[in-house]
Tab-separated table of N, CA and C in Angstrom:
chain	number	residue	atom	x	y	z
X	1	MET	N	68.458	22.816	6.944
X	1	MET	CA	67.721	23.094	8.178
X	1	MET	C	68.296	24.317	8.881
X	2	LYS	N	69.629	24.403	8.917
X	2	LYS	CA	70.272	25.547	9.569
X	2	LYS	C	69.965	26.841	8.826
X	3	LYS	N	69.917	26.755	7.499
X	3	LYS	CA	69.614	27.951	6.702
X	3	LYS	C	68.185	28.424	6.960
X	4	ALA	N	67.266	27.512	7.130
X	4	ALA	CA	65.868	27.874	7.371
X	4	ALA	C	65.711	28.566	8.735
X	5	ILE	N	66.405	28.036	9.732
X	5	ILE	CA	66.351	28.650	11.066
X	5	ILE	C	66.985	30.025	11.030
X	6	LEU	N	68.118	30.147	10.332
X	6	LEU	CA	68.794	31.437	10.220
X	6	LEU	C	67.913	32.454	9.501
X	7	GLN	N	67.244	32.042	8.435
X	7	GLN	CA	66.358	32.957	7.719
X	7	GLN	C	65.172	33.386	8.580
X	8	LEU	N	64.608	32.476	9.350
X	8	LEU	CA	63.504	32.832	10.235
X	8	LEU	C	63.938	33.838	11.294
X	9	LEU	N	65.137	33.661	11.853
X	9	LEU	CA	65.645	34.622	12.833
X	9	LEU	C	65.864	35.991	12.208
X	10	ILE	N	66.419	36.024	11.010
X	10	ILE	CA	66.679	37.300	10.344
X	10	ILE	C	65.363	38.026	10.057
X	11	PHE	N	64.370	37.312	9.540
X	11	PHE	CA	63.085	37.944	9.244
X	11	PHE	C	62.359	38.399	10.512
X	12	SER	N	62.526	37.659	11.589
X	12	SER	CA	61.866	38.082	12.829
X	12	SER	C	62.474	39.375	13.362
X	13	PHE	N	63.798	39.542	13.222
X	13	PHE	CA	64.430	40.790	13.664
X	13	PHE	C	64.061	41.960	12.762
X	14	VAL	N	63.846	41.688	11.501
X	14	VAL	CA	63.477	42.756	10.579
X	14	VAL	C	62.119	43.326	10.941
X	15	PHE	N	61.164	42.468	11.242
X	15	PHE	CA	59.819	42.946	11.530
X	15	PHE	C	59.666	43.465	12.953
X	16	VAL	N	60.372	42.901	13.892
X	16	VAL	CA	60.201	43.285	15.288
X	16	VAL	C	61.174	44.368	15.705
X	17	GLY	N	62.412	44.273	15.289
X	17	GLY	CA	63.457	45.171	15.771
X	17	GLY	C	63.440	46.546	15.150
X	18	CYS	N	62.835	46.733	14.036
X	18	CYS	CA	62.893	48.009	13.333
X	18	CYS	C	61.514	48.669	13.320
X	19	THR	N	61.069	49.143	14.427
X	19	THR	CA	59.789	49.832	14.458
X	19	THR	C	60.036	51.326	14.541
X	20	ALA	N	59.191	52.084	13.920
X	20	ALA	CA	59.330	53.534	13.902
X	20	ALA	C	58.426	54.199	14.940
X	21	GLU	N	57.750	53.414	15.771
X	21	GLU	CA	56.848	53.989	16.756
X	21	GLU	C	57.642	54.577	17.917
X	22	LYS	N	57.116	55.652	18.455
X	22	LYS	CA	57.748	56.274	19.619
X	22	LYS	C	57.213	55.616	20.884
X	23	GLU	N	58.036	55.622	21.894
X	23	GLU	CA	57.632	55.026	23.164
X	23	GLU	C	56.695	55.979	23.891
X	24	ILE	N	55.613	55.468	24.409
X	24	ILE	CA	54.632	56.280	25.116
X	24	ILE	C	54.931	56.197	26.609
X	25	VAL	N	55.087	57.354	27.225
X	25	VAL	CA	55.354	57.421	28.657
X	25	VAL	C	54.189	58.139	29.314
X	26	PHE	N	53.583	57.486	30.279
X	26	PHE	CA	52.464	58.090	30.985
X	26	PHE	C	52.991	58.837	32.208
X	27	GLN	N	52.493	60.039	32.418
X	27	GLN	CA	52.886	60.820	33.580
X	27	GLN	C	51.807	60.692	34.645
X	28	ASP	N	52.260	60.671	35.893
X	28	ASP	CA	51.312	60.595	36.997
X	28	ASP	C	50.513	61.886	37.089
X	29	LYS	N	49.241	61.754	37.346
X	29	LYS	CA	48.369	62.906	37.523
X	29	LYS	C	47.640	62.732	38.842
X	30	ILE	N	47.710	63.741	39.667
X	30	ILE	CA	47.075	63.685	40.974
X	30	ILE	C	45.608	64.049	40.819
X	31	VAL	N	44.746	63.183	41.289
X	31	VAL	CA	43.306	63.427	41.252
X	31	VAL	C	42.880	63.759	42.679
X	32	CYS	N	42.388	64.958	42.865
X	32	CYS	CA	42.016	65.403	44.205
X	32	CYS	C	40.521	65.705	44.278
X	33	PHE	N	39.996	65.515	45.435
X	33	PHE	CA	38.634	65.937	45.729
X	33	PHE	C	38.619	66.349	47.195
X	34	GLU	N	37.775	67.313	47.497
X	34	GLU	CA	37.728	67.847	48.855
X	34	GLU	C	36.994	66.880	49.773
X	35	GLN	N	37.644	66.559	50.866
X	35	GLN	CA	37.025	65.687	51.852
X	35	GLN	C	36.391	66.542	52.944
X	36	GLN	N	35.302	66.065	53.494
X	36	GLN	CA	34.611	66.805	54.540
X	36	GLN	C	34.551	65.965	55.802
X	37	LYS	N	34.597	66.652	56.908
X	37	LYS	CA	34.490	65.965	58.198
X	37	LYS	C	33.015	65.886	58.596
X	38	VAL	N	32.676	64.817	59.243
X	38	VAL	CA	31.318	64.636	59.744
X	38	VAL	C	31.312	65.052	61.211
X	39	GLU	N	30.290	65.781	61.599
X	39	GLU	CA	30.208	66.222	62.987
X	39	GLU	C	30.036	65.025	63.917
X	40	ARG	N	30.706	65.126	65.034
X	40	ARG	CA	30.584	64.053	66.017
X	40	ARG	C	29.236	64.146	66.725
X	41	VAL	N	28.731	62.997	67.099
X	41	VAL	CA	27.477	62.988	67.847
X	41	VAL	C	27.768	63.357	69.298
X	42	GLN	N	26.754	63.834	69.970
X	42	GLN	CA	26.911	64.207	71.375
X	42	GLN	C	27.175	62.955	72.212
X	43	PRO	N	27.982	63.081	73.234
X	43	PRO	CA	28.255	61.920	74.092
X	43	PRO	C	26.968	61.355	74.695
X	44	THR	N	26.933	60.056	74.772
X	44	THR	CA	25.771	59.360	75.307
X	44	THR	C	26.130	58.751	76.650
X	45	GLN	N	25.255	58.889	77.586
X	45	GLN	CA	25.503	58.290	78.894
X	45	GLN	C	24.921	56.887	78.915
X	46	ILE	N	25.748	55.944	79.342
X	46	ILE	CA	25.291	54.570	79.456
X	46	ILE	C	25.590	54.061	80.859
X	47	ARG	N	24.859	53.079	81.257
X	47	ARG	CA	25.060	52.485	82.580
X	47	ARG	C	25.997	51.284	82.434
X	48	VAL	N	27.072	51.284	83.235
X	48	VAL	CA	28.086	50.239	83.152
X	48	VAL	C	28.344	49.725	84.562
X	49	TYR	N	28.603	48.446	84.674
X	49	TYR	CA	28.981	47.892	85.973
X	49	TYR	C	30.334	48.446	86.393
X	50	ARG	N	30.565	48.500	87.710
X	50	ARG	CA	31.820	49.050	88.226
X	50	ARG	C	33.041	48.304	87.683
X	51	ASP	N	32.909	47.023	87.540
X	51	ASP	CA	34.047	46.244	87.048
X	51	ASP	C	34.375	46.548	85.584
X	52	ASP	N	33.411	47.084	84.850
X	52	ASP	CA	33.600	47.338	83.423
X	52	ASP	C	33.917	48.791	83.092
X	53	ILE	N	34.071	49.632	84.101
X	53	ILE	CA	34.336	51.056	83.847
X	53	ILE	C	35.649	51.240	83.095
X	54	ASP	N	36.683	50.519	83.488
X	54	ASP	CA	37.981	50.662	82.816
X	54	ASP	C	37.900	50.254	81.346
X	55	VAL	N	37.138	49.215	81.066
X	55	VAL	CA	36.982	48.762	79.682
X	55	VAL	C	36.226	49.805	78.862
X	56	ALA	N	35.174	50.381	79.427
X	56	ALA	CA	34.387	51.384	78.712
X	56	ALA	C	35.211	52.638	78.438
X	57	VAL	N	36.000	53.069	79.401
X	57	VAL	CA	36.844	54.260	79.210
X	57	VAL	C	37.915	53.987	78.159
X	58	ALA	N	38.508	52.799	78.197
X	58	ALA	CA	39.525	52.455	77.201
X	58	ALA	C	38.915	52.403	75.801
X	59	TYR	N	37.702	51.878	75.692
X	59	TYR	CA	37.006	51.815	74.413
X	59	TYR	C	36.718	53.218	73.876
X	60	LYS	N	36.259	54.103	74.746
X	60	LYS	CA	35.982	55.485	74.344
X	60	LYS	C	37.263	56.197	73.914
X	61	THR	N	38.342	55.973	74.639
X	61	THR	CA	39.617	56.596	74.293
X	61	THR	C	40.114	56.102	72.941
X	62	ALA	N	39.967	54.809	72.692
X	62	ALA	CA	40.397	54.261	71.402
X	62	ALA	C	39.586	54.837	70.254
X	63	ILE	N	38.293	54.956	70.441
X	63	ILE	CA	37.441	55.525	69.385
X	63	ILE	C	37.799	56.990	69.142
X	64	ASP	N	38.005	57.750	70.209
X	64	ASP	CA	38.359	59.166	70.053
X	64	ASP	C	39.692	59.328	69.326
X	65	SER	N	40.664	58.485	69.655
X	65	SER	CA	41.967	58.608	68.986
X	65	SER	C	41.864	58.229	67.507
X	66	ASN	N	41.033	57.245	67.179
X	66	ASN	CA	40.827	56.899	65.770
X	66	ASN	C	40.163	58.035	65.006
X	67	ILE	N	39.172	58.659	65.610
X	67	ILE	CA	38.483	59.780	64.959
X	67	ILE	C	39.454	60.939	64.745
X	68	GLU	N	40.282	61.243	65.735
X	68	GLU	CA	41.260	62.324	65.602
X	68	GLU	C	42.271	62.021	64.500
X	69	PHE	N	42.697	60.758	64.403
X	69	PHE	CA	43.635	60.379	63.350
X	69	PHE	C	43.039	60.649	61.970
X	70	TYR	N	41.809	60.228	61.753
X	70	TYR	CA	41.190	60.417	60.444
X	70	TYR	C	40.875	61.880	60.162
X	71	GLU	N	40.557	62.650	61.184
X	71	GLU	CA	40.345	64.083	60.972
X	71	GLU	C	41.646	64.765	60.553
X	72	LYS	N	42.757	64.384	61.171
X	72	LYS	CA	44.059	64.941	60.771
X	72	LYS	C	44.407	64.522	59.346
X	73	GLN	N	44.074	63.295	59.000
X	73	GLN	CA	44.342	62.813	57.652
X	73	GLN	C	43.529	63.593	56.625
X	74	VAL	N	42.288	63.909	56.938
X	74	VAL	CA	41.449	64.714	56.042
X	74	VAL	C	42.059	66.102	55.879
X	75	ASP	N	42.524	66.694	56.976
X	75	ASP	CA	43.153	68.017	56.893
X	75	ASP	C	44.407	67.984	56.022
X	76	ARG	N	45.253	66.965	56.210
X	76	ARG	CA	46.478	66.859	55.411
X	76	ARG	C	46.159	66.662	53.931
X	77	THR	N	45.179	65.846	53.625
X	77	THR	CA	44.817	65.594	52.229
X	77	THR	C	44.272	66.861	51.577
X	78	ASN	N	43.432	67.597	52.290
X	78	ASN	CA	42.888	68.841	51.731
X	78	ASN	C	43.986	69.865	51.497
X	79	GLU	N	44.929	69.981	52.423
X	79	GLU	CA	46.042	70.912	52.246
X	79	GLU	C	46.915	70.494	51.057
X	80	PHE	N	47.187	69.202	50.934
X	80	PHE	CA	47.991	68.710	49.820
X	80	PHE	C	47.311	69.007	48.489
X	81	CYS	N	46.012	68.807	48.417
X	81	CYS	CA	45.286	69.043	47.169
X	81	CYS	C	45.247	70.521	46.817
X	82	LYS	N	45.173	71.396	47.815
X	82	LYS	CA	45.211	72.833	47.525
X	82	LYS	C	46.552	73.214	46.905
X	83	GLY	N	47.643	72.640	47.414
X	83	GLY	CA	48.967	72.926	46.871
X	83	GLY	C	49.201	72.278	45.520
X	84	ALA	N	48.619	71.115	45.292
X	84	ALA	CA	48.833	70.393	44.024
X	84	ALA	C	48.051	71.006	42.878
X	85	ASN	N	46.924	71.636	43.160
X	85	ASN	CA	46.083	72.202	42.104
X	85	ASN	C	46.520	73.591	41.680
X	86	LYS	N	47.453	74.186	42.365
X	86	LYS	CA	47.892	75.551	42.000
X	86	LYS	C	48.840	75.553	40.855
């Protein structure tokens, strides 16, 4: 029984351990595409109760800051892609 187990181990190392294949290493490749900004719509006037003015202004400020963040991100991505493709 011990001889059979030993022979199976030896044959498994012969077939698995001695391969002539080379190791394949994949290199990262940056895939870029130009992003475009969408024009903002013109401000719209809405009627708001006096008690809700602070909420409406805070909402507008939050939306504007989000739009500015994504516009800056588009600019950074486009600049990075111009440098990466050279």
